[in-house]
mmCIF file of C-alpha atoms in Angstrom:
data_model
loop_
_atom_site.group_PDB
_atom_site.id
_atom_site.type_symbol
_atom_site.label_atom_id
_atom_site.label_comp_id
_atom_site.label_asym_id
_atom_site.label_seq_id
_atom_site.Cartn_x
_atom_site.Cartn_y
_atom_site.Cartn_z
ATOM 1 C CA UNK A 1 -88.546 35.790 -67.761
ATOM 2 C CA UNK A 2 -85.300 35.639 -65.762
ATOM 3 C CA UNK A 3 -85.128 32.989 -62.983
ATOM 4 C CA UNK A 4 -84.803 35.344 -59.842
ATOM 5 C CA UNK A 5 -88.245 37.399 -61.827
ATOM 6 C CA UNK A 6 -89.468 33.769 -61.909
ATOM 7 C CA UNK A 7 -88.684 32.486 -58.175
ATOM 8 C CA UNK A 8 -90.176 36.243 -56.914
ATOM 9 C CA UNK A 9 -93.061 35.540 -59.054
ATOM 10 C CA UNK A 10 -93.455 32.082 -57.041
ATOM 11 C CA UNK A 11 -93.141 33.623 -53.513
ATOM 12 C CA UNK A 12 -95.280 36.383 -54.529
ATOM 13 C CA UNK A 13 -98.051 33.602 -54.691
ATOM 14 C CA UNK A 14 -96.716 31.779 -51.450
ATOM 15 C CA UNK A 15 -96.483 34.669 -49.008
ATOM 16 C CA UNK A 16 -100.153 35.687 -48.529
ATOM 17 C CA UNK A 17 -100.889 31.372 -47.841
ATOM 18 C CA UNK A 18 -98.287 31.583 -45.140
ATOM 19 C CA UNK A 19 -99.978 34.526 -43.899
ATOM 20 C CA UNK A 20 -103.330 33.426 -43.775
ATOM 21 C CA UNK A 21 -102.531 29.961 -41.853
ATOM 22 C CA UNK A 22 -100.931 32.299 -38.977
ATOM 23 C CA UNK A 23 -103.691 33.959 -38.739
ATOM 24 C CA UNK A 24 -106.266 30.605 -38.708
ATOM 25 C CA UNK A 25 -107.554 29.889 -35.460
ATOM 26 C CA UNK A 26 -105.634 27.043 -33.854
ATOM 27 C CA UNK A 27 -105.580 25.126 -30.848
ATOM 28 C CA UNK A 28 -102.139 24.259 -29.571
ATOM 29 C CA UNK A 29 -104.060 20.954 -27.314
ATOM 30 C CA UNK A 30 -106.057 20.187 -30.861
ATOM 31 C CA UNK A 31 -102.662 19.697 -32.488
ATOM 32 C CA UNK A 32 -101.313 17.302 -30.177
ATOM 33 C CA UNK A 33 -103.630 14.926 -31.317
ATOM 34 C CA UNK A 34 -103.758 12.569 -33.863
ATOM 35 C CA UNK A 35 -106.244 13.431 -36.718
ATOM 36 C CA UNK A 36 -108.721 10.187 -37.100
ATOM 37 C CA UNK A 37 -109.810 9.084 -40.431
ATOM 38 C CA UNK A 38 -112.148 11.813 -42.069
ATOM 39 C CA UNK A 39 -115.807 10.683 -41.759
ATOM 40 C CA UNK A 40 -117.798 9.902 -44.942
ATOM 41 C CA UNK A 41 -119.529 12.740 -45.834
ATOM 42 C CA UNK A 42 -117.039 15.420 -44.821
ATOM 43 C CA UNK A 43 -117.300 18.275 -47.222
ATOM 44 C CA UNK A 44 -113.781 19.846 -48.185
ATOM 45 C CA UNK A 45 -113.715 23.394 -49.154
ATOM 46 C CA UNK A 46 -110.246 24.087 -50.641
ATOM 47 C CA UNK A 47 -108.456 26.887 -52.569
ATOM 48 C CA UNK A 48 -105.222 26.660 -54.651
ATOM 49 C CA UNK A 49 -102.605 28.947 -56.406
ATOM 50 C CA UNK A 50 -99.393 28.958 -58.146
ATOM 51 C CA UNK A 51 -97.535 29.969 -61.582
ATOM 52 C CA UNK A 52 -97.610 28.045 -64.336
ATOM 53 C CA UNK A 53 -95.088 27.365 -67.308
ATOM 54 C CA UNK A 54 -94.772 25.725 -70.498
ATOM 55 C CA UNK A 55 -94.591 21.705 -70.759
ATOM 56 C CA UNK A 56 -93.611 21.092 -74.195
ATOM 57 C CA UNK A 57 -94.118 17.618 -75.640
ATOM 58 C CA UNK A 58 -94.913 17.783 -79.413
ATOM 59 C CA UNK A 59 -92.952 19.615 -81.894
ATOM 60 C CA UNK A 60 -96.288 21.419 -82.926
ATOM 61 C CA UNK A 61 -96.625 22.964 -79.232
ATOM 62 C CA UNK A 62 -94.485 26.547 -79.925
ATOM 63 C CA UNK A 63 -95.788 28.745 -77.777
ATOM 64 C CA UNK A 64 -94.604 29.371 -74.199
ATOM 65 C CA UNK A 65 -97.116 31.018 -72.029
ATOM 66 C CA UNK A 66 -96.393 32.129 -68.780
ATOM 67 C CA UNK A 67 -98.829 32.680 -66.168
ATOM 68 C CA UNK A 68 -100.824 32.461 -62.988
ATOM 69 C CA UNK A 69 -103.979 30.095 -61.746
ATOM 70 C CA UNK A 70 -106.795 30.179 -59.050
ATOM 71 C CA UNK A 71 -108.006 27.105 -58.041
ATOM 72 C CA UNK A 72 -111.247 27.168 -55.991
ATOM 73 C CA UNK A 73 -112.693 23.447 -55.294
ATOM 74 C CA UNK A 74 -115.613 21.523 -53.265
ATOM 75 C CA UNK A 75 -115.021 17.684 -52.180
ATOM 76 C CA UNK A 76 -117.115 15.073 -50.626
ATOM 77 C CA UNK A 77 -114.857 12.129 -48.874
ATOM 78 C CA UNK A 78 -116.887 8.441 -50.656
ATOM 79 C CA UNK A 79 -114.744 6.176 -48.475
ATOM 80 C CA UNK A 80 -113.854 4.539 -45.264
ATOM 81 C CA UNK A 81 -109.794 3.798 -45.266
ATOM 82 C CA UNK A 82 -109.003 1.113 -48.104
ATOM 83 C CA UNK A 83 -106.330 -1.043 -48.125
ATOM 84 C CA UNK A 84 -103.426 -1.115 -45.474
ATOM 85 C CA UNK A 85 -100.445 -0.312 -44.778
ATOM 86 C CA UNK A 86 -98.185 2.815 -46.703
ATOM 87 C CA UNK A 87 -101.161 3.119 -49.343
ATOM 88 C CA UNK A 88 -104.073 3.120 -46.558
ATOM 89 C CA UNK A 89 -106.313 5.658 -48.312
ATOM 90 C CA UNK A 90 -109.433 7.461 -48.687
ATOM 91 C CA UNK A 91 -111.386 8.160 -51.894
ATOM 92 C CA UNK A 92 -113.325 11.704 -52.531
ATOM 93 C CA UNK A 93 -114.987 13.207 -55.312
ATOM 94 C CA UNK A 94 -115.631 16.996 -56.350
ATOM 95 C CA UNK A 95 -115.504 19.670 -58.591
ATOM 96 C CA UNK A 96 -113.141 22.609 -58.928
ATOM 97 C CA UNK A 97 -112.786 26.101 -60.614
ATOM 98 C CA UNK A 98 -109.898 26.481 -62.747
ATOM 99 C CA UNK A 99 -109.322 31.042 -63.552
ATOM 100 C CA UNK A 100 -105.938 31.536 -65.359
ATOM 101 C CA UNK A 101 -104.261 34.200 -66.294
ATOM 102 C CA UNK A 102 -101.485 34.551 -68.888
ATOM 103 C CA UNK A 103 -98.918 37.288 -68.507
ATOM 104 C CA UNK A 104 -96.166 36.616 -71.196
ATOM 105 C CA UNK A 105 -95.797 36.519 -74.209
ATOM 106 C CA UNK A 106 -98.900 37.592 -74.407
ATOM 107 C CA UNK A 107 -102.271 38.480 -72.064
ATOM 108 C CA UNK A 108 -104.943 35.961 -72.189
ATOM 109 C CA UNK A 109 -107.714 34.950 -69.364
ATOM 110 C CA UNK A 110 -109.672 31.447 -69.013
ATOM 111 C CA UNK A 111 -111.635 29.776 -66.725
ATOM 112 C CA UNK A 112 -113.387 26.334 -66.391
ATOM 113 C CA UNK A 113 -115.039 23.734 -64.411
ATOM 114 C CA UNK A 114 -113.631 20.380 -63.662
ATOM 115 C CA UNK A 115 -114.931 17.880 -61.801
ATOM 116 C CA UNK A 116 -112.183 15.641 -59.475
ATOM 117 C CA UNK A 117 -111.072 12.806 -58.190
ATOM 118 C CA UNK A 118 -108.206 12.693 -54.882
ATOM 119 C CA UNK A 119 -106.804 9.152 -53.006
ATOM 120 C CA UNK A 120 -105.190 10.928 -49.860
ATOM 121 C CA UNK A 121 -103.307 8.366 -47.797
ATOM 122 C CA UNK A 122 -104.562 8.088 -43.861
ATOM 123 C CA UNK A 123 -101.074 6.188 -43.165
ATOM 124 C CA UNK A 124 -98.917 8.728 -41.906
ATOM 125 C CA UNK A 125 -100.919 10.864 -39.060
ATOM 126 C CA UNK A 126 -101.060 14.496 -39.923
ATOM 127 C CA UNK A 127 -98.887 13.948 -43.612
ATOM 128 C CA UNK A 128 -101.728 12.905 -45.608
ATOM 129 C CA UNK A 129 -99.917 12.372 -49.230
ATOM 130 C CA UNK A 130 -102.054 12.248 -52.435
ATOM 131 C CA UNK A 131 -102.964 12.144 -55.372
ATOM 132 C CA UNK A 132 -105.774 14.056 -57.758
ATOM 133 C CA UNK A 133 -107.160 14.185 -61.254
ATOM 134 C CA UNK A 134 -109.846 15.905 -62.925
ATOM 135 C CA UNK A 135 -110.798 17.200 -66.736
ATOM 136 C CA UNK A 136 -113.554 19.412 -68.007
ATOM 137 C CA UNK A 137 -114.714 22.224 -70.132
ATOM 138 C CA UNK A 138 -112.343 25.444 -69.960
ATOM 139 C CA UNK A 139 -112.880 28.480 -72.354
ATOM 140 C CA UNK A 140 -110.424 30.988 -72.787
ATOM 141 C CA UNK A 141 -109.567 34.062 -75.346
ATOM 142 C CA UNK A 142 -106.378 32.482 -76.302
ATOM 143 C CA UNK A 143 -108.271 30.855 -79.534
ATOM 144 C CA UNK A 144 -106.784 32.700 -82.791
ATOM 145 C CA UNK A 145 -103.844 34.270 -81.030
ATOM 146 C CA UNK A 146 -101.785 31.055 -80.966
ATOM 147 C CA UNK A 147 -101.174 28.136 -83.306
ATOM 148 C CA UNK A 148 -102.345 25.580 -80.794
ATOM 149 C CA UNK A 149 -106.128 27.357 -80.058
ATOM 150 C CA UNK A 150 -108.037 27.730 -83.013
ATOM 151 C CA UNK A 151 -111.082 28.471 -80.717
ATOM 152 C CA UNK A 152 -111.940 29.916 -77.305
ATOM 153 C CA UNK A 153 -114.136 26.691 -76.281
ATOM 154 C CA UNK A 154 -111.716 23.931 -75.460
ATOM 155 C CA UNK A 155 -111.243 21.210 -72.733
ATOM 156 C CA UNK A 156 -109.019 20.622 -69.871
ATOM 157 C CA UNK A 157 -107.391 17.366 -68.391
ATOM 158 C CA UNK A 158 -105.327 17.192 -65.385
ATOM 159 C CA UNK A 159 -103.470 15.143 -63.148
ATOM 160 C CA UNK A 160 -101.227 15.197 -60.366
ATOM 161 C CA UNK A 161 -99.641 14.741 -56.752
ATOM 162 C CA UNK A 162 -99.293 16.355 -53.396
ATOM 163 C CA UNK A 163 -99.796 16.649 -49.872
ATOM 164 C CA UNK A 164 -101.523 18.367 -47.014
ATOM 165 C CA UNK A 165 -100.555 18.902 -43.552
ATOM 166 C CA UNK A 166 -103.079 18.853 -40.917
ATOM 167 C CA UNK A 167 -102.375 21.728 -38.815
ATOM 168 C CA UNK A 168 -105.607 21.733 -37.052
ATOM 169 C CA UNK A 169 -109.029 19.325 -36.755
ATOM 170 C CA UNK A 170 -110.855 21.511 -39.438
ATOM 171 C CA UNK A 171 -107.767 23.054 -41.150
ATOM 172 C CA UNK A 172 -104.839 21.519 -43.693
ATOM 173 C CA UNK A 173 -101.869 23.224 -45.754
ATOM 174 C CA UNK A 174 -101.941 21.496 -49.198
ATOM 175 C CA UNK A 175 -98.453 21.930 -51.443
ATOM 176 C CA UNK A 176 -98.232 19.642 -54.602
ATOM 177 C CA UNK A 177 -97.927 19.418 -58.465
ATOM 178 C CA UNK A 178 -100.025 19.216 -61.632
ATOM 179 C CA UNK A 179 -99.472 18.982 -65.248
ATOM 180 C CA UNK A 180 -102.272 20.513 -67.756
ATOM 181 C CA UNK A 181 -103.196 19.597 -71.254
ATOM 182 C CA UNK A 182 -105.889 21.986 -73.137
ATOM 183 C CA UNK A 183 -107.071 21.304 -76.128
ATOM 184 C CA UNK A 184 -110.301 21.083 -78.181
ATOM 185 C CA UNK A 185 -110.727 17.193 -78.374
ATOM 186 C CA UNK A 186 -110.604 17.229 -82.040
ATOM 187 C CA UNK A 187 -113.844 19.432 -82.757
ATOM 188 C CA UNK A 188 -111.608 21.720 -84.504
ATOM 189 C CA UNK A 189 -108.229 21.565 -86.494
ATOM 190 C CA UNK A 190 -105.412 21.964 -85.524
ATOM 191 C CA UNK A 191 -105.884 20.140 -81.837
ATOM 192 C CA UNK A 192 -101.967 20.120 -80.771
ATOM 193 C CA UNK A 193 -102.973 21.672 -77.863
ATOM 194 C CA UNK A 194 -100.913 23.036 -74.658
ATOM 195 C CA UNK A 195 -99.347 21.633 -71.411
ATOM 196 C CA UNK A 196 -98.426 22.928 -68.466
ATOM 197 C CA UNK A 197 -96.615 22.593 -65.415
ATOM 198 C CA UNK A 198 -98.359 24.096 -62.276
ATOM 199 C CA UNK A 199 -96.264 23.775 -59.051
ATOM 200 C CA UNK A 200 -99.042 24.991 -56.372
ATOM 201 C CA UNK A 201 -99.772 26.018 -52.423
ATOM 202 C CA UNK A 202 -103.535 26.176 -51.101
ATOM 203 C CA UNK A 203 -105.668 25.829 -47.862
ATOM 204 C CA UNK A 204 -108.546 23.496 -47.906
ATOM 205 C CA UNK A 205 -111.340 23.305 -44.820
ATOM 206 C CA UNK A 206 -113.442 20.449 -43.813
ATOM 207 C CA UNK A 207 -117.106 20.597 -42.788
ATOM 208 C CA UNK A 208 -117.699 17.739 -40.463
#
C-alpha cells in the first residue's frame, strides 16, 4: 500500500465523523459553558473507527495485515474526580465490540468482546485527555492462513491514549491511539501472535 492509498484510506474513515458532528444537534449558549464533572452513573455510549497496520515486535511476527476496525462500546463513570491538579480524573468501566476487517495481503474478518477500563482527566474544561485499556475473547478466520494463528479462537489485549472534546452537554469528539496484541494465550502452538497499531476517530454520547 502506497502512502497517499494509505492517508486516503485514513480520511476515508474520518470524513463521515466530521460529517455526523455537523449535523448533531448543538446549542451555541450550551457550549459556552463549562462542562461539570460527569455524575456517577452516567452511561457513555461511544463508537470508534480507524485503519490499522502492522506493529512488529518479534522476529516470529511476519505477516503484515492491513485493515480496518469498528469499535462500538458502553461505559458506566465509577468515580467522583480523584486526585488534583493536571491528573484530576475520573474512573469508568465498560465493555466494547471490537469487528475488523483485513484487506491486504489477504481478506480476513473478526470480531470480539472486551470489557474496558478509561481514566479521563476533568482538569482541563472541555479537553478531557485519557487513557483506556481492555482485553477479551476475539475470534477471527485468520487461524491457518498465517504463521502467527493456528486457530480462529484467540484473545485480544489492548491499551492506549486519547482525548475527547466536549462539543456539547451530551455530545464529545474522541481522537486517540491503541496498540493490539492477538494471540491464543498459549492454548495452542505456535502463540507469536500479532500487534497492531490503530490510530482512531469516534463519537461517544452520555446518558445522564
Amino acid at each position: 500500500m502506497t502512502q497517499r492509498s494509505y492517508l486516503n484510506h485514513i480520511l476515508s474513515f474520518a470524513f463521515p465523523l466530521f460529517l455526523t458532528m455537523h449535523l448533531l444537534p448543538f446549542s451555541p449558549a450550551a457550549a459556552s459553558d463549562e462542562p461539570a464533572t460527569t455524575p456517577i452513573g452516567t452511561q457513555t455510549i461511544g463508537l470508534t473507527t480507524g485503519p490499522f497496520f502492522p506493529l512488529r515486535v518479534g522476529i516470529s511476527q511476519t505477516s503484515k495485515l492491513f485493515g480496518e476496525a469498528l469499535m462500538p462500546s458502553w461505559m458506566m463513570t465509577l468515580t467522583e474526580p480523584i486526585g488534583s491538579g493536571w491528573y484530576q480524573g475520573q474512573l469508568a468501566l465498560g465493555a466494547e465490540l471490537v469487528a475488523f476487517h483485513t484487506h491486504s495481503p489477504i481478506t480476513a474478518y473478526g470480531i470480539g468482546l472486551t470489557p474496558k477500563m478509561a481514566y479521563t482527566s476533568t482538569a482541563f474544561g472541555r479537553v478531557r485527555p485519557f487513557i483506556e485499556g481492555g482485553g477479551g475473547p476475539v475470534w477471527t478466520d485468520l487461524g491457518g492462513r498465517i504463521p502467527e494463528q493456528p486457530g480462529q479462537f484467540n484473545f485480544l489485549v489492548w491499551g492506549g491514549a486519547g482525548c475527547a472534546y466536549q462539543m456539547a452537554p451530551a455530545w464529545a469528539l474522541t481522537a486517540g491511539y491503541r496498540v493490539m496484541h492477538i494471540s491464543n494465550a498459549g492454548t495452542r502452538s505456535p502463540n507469536s501472535g500479532l500487534n497492531f497499531n490503530l490510530p482512531y476517530l469516534g463519537l461517544t454520547y452520555q446518558i445522564f
